[in-house]
Structure formats: C-alpha cells, structure tokens
PDB file of C-alpha atoms in Angstrom:
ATOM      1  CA  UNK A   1    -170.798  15.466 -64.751  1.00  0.00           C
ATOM      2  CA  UNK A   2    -168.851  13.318 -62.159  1.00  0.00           C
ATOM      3  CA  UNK A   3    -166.902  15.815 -59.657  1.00  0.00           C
ATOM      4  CA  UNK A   4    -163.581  15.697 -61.026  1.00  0.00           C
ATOM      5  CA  UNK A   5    -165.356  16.710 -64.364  1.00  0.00           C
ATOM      6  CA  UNK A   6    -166.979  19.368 -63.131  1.00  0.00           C
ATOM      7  CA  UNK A   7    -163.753  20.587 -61.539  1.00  0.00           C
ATOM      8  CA  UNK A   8    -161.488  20.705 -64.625  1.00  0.00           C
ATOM      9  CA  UNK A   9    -164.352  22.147 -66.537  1.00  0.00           C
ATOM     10  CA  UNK A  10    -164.036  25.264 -63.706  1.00  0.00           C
ATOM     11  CA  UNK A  11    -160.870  24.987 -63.352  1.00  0.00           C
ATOM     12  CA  UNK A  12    -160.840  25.804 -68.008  1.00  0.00           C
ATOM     13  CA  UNK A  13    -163.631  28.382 -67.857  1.00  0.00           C
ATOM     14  CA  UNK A  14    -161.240  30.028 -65.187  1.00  0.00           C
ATOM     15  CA  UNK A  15    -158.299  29.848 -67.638  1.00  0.00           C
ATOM     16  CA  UNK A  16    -160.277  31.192 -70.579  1.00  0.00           C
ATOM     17  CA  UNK A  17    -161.308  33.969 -68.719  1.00  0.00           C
ATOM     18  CA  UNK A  18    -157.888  34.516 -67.768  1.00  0.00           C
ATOM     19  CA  UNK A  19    -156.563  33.855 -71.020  1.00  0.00           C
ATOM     20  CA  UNK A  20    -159.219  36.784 -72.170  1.00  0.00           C
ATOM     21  CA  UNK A  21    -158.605  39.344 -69.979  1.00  0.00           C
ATOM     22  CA  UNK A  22    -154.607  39.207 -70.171  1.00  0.00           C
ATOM     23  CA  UNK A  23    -155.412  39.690 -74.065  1.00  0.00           C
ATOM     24  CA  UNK A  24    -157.814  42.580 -73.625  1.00  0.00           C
ATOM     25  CA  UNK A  25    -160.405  40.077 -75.242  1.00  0.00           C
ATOM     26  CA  UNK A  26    -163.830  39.450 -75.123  1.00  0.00           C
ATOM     27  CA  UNK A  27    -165.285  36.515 -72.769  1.00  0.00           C
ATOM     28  CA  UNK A  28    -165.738  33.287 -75.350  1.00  0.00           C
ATOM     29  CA  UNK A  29    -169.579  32.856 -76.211  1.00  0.00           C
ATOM     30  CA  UNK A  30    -170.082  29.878 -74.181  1.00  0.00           C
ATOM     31  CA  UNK A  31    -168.463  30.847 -71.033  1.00  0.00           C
ATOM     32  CA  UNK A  32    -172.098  31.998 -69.209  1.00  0.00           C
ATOM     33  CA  UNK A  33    -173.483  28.598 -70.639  1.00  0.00           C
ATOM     34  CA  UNK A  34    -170.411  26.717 -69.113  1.00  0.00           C
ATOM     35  CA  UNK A  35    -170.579  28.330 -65.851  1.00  0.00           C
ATOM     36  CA  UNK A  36    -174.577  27.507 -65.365  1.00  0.00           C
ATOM     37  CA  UNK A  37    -173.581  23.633 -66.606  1.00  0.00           C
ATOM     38  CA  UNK A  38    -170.832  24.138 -63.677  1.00  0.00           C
ATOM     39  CA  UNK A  39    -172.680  25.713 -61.109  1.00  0.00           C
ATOM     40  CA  UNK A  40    -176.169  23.034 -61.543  1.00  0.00           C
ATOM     41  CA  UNK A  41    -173.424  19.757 -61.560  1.00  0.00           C
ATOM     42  CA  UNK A  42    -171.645  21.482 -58.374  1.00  0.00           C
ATOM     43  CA  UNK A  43    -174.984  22.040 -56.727  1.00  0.00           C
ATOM     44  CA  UNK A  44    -176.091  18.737 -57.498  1.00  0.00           C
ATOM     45  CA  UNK A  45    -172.671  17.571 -55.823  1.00  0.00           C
ATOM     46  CA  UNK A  46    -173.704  19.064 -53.016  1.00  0.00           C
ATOM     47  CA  UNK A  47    -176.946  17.927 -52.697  1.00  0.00           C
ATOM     48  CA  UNK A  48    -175.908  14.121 -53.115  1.00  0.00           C
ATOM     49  CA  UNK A  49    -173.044  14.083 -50.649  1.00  0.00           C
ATOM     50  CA  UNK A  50    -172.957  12.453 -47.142  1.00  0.00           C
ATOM     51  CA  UNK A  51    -174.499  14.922 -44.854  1.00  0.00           C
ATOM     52  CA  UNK A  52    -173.247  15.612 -41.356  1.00  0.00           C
ATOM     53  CA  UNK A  53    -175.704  17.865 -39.340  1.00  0.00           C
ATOM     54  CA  UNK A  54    -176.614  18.173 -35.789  1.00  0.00           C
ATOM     55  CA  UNK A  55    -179.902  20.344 -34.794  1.00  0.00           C
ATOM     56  CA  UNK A  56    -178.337  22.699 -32.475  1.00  0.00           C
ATOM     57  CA  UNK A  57    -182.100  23.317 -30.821  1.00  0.00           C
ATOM     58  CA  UNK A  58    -181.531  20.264 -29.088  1.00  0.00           C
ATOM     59  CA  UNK A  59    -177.903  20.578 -27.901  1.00  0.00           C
ATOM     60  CA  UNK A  60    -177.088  22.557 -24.588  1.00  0.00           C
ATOM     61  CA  UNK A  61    -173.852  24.238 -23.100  1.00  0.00           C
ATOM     62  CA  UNK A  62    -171.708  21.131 -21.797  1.00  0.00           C
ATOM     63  CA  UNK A  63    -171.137  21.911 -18.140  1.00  0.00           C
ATOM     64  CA  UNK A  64    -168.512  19.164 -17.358  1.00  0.00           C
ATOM     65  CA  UNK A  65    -165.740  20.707 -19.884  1.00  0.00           C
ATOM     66  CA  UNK A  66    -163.723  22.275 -16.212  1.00  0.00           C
ATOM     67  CA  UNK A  67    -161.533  25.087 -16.596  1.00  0.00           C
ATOM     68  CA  UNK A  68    -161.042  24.824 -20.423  1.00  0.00           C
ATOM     69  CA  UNK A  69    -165.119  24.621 -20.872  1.00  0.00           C
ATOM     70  CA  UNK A  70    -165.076  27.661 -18.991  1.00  0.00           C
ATOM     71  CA  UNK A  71    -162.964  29.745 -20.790  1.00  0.00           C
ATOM     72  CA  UNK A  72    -164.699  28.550 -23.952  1.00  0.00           C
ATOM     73  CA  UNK A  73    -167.929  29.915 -22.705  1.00  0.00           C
ATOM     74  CA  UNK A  74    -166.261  32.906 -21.469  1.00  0.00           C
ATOM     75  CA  UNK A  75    -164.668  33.180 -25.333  1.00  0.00           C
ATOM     76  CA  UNK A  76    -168.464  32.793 -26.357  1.00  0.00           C
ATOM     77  CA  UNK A  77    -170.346  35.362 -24.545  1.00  0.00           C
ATOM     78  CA  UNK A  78    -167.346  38.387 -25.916  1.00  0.00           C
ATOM     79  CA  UNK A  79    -166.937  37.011 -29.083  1.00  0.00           C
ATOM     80  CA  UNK A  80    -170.336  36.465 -31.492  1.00  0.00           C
ATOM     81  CA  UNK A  81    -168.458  34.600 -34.105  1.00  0.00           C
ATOM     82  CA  UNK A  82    -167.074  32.002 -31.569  1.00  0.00           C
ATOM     83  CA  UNK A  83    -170.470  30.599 -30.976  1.00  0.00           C
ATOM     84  CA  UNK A  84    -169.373  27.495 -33.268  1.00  0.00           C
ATOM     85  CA  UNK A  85    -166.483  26.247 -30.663  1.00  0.00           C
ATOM     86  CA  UNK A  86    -169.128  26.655 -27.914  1.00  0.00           C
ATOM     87  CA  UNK A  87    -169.102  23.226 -25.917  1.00  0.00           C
ATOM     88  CA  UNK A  88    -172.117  21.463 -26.441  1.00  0.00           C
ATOM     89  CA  UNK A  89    -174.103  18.218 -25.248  1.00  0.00           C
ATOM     90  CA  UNK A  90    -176.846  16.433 -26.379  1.00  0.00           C
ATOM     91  CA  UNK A  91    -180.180  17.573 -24.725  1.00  0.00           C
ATOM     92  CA  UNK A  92    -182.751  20.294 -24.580  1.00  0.00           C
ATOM     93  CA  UNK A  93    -182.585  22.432 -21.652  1.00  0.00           C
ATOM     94  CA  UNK A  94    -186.172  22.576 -20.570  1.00  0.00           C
ATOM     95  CA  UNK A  95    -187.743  25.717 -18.670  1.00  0.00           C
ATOM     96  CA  UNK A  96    -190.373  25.249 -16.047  1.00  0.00           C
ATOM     97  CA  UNK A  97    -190.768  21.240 -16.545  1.00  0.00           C
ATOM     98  CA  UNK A  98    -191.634  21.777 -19.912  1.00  0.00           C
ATOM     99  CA  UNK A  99    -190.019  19.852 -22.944  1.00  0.00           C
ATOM    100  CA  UNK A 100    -190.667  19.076 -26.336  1.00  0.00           C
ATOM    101  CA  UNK A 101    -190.501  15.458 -28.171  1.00  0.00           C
ATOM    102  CA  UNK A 102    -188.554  17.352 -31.226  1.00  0.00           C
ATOM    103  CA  UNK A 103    -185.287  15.760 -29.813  1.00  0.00           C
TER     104      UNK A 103
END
C-alpha cells in the first residue's frame, strides 16, 4: 500500500470502529486483520523514508553559543527533558588524549 492508501484505510477502520461503538455493536470481523495490513504498510513507510540522524556520541556542548548558549545549558542541567535543545557541535570530547576513530 502506497501512504495515502494506507492512511484512508486507518483513517475507515477508525470510522468503523466508531460507527460500532456509537451503535453498541460488535467490532466488524476484519477489523484486527485490517489493522495488522495497516500497521506492517505504516512500518514499512517508515523504514523506507529519508532518514535524518546524527550520533549524538560524537557531538559535544557548543561553547561559542554566548549568553543564549548559556542559558540553554543552564535550561539543560534543571530540566532532564530539555536535553534535546542542548547546543551541540560536531566532535568528541576526548579525556586524557584519548579518542576514538568512531567519529
């Protein structure tokens, strides 16, 4: 199933469940079987699309943000779930001399 096929086949099992609840109805037979056909062509979406990743293990805190990087930081050390808007720049911060190749 192409994406936009896969979406208006959600988008119907949705309704029919809908449709079968507001009637005090049982789920149609082939609404499992529809949602596993949805779910595998949604997955496979995913797994075909363009993929934009960056390997955070070789990013490090960007130090030449001024007063703005600062108060991100600040924002990241009080706040766990901020750890996304940290600053970052490309490079491994090495200890002691000592770097890796994985970069």
């Amino acid at each position: 199933m192409d994406k936009e096929t896969t979406d208006a086949a959600f988008w119907a099992v949705v309704k029919a469940i809908d449709t079968a609840e507001e009637q005090d109805q049982p789920l149609p037979t082939n609404v499992p079987q529809m949602i596993h056909h949805i779910f595998d062509a949604d997955q496979h979406h995913l797994l075909t699309r363009e993929k934009l990743t960056t390997n955070v293990t070789c990013m490090q805190p960007d130090e030449s943000t001024g007063l703005a990087g600062a108060a991100a930081k600040m924002n990241y050390i009080f706040d766990d779930g901020d750890h996304k808007n940290l600053p970052l720049t490309e490079g491994r911060k090495c200890e002691d001399g000592e770097c890796c190749d994985t970069c």
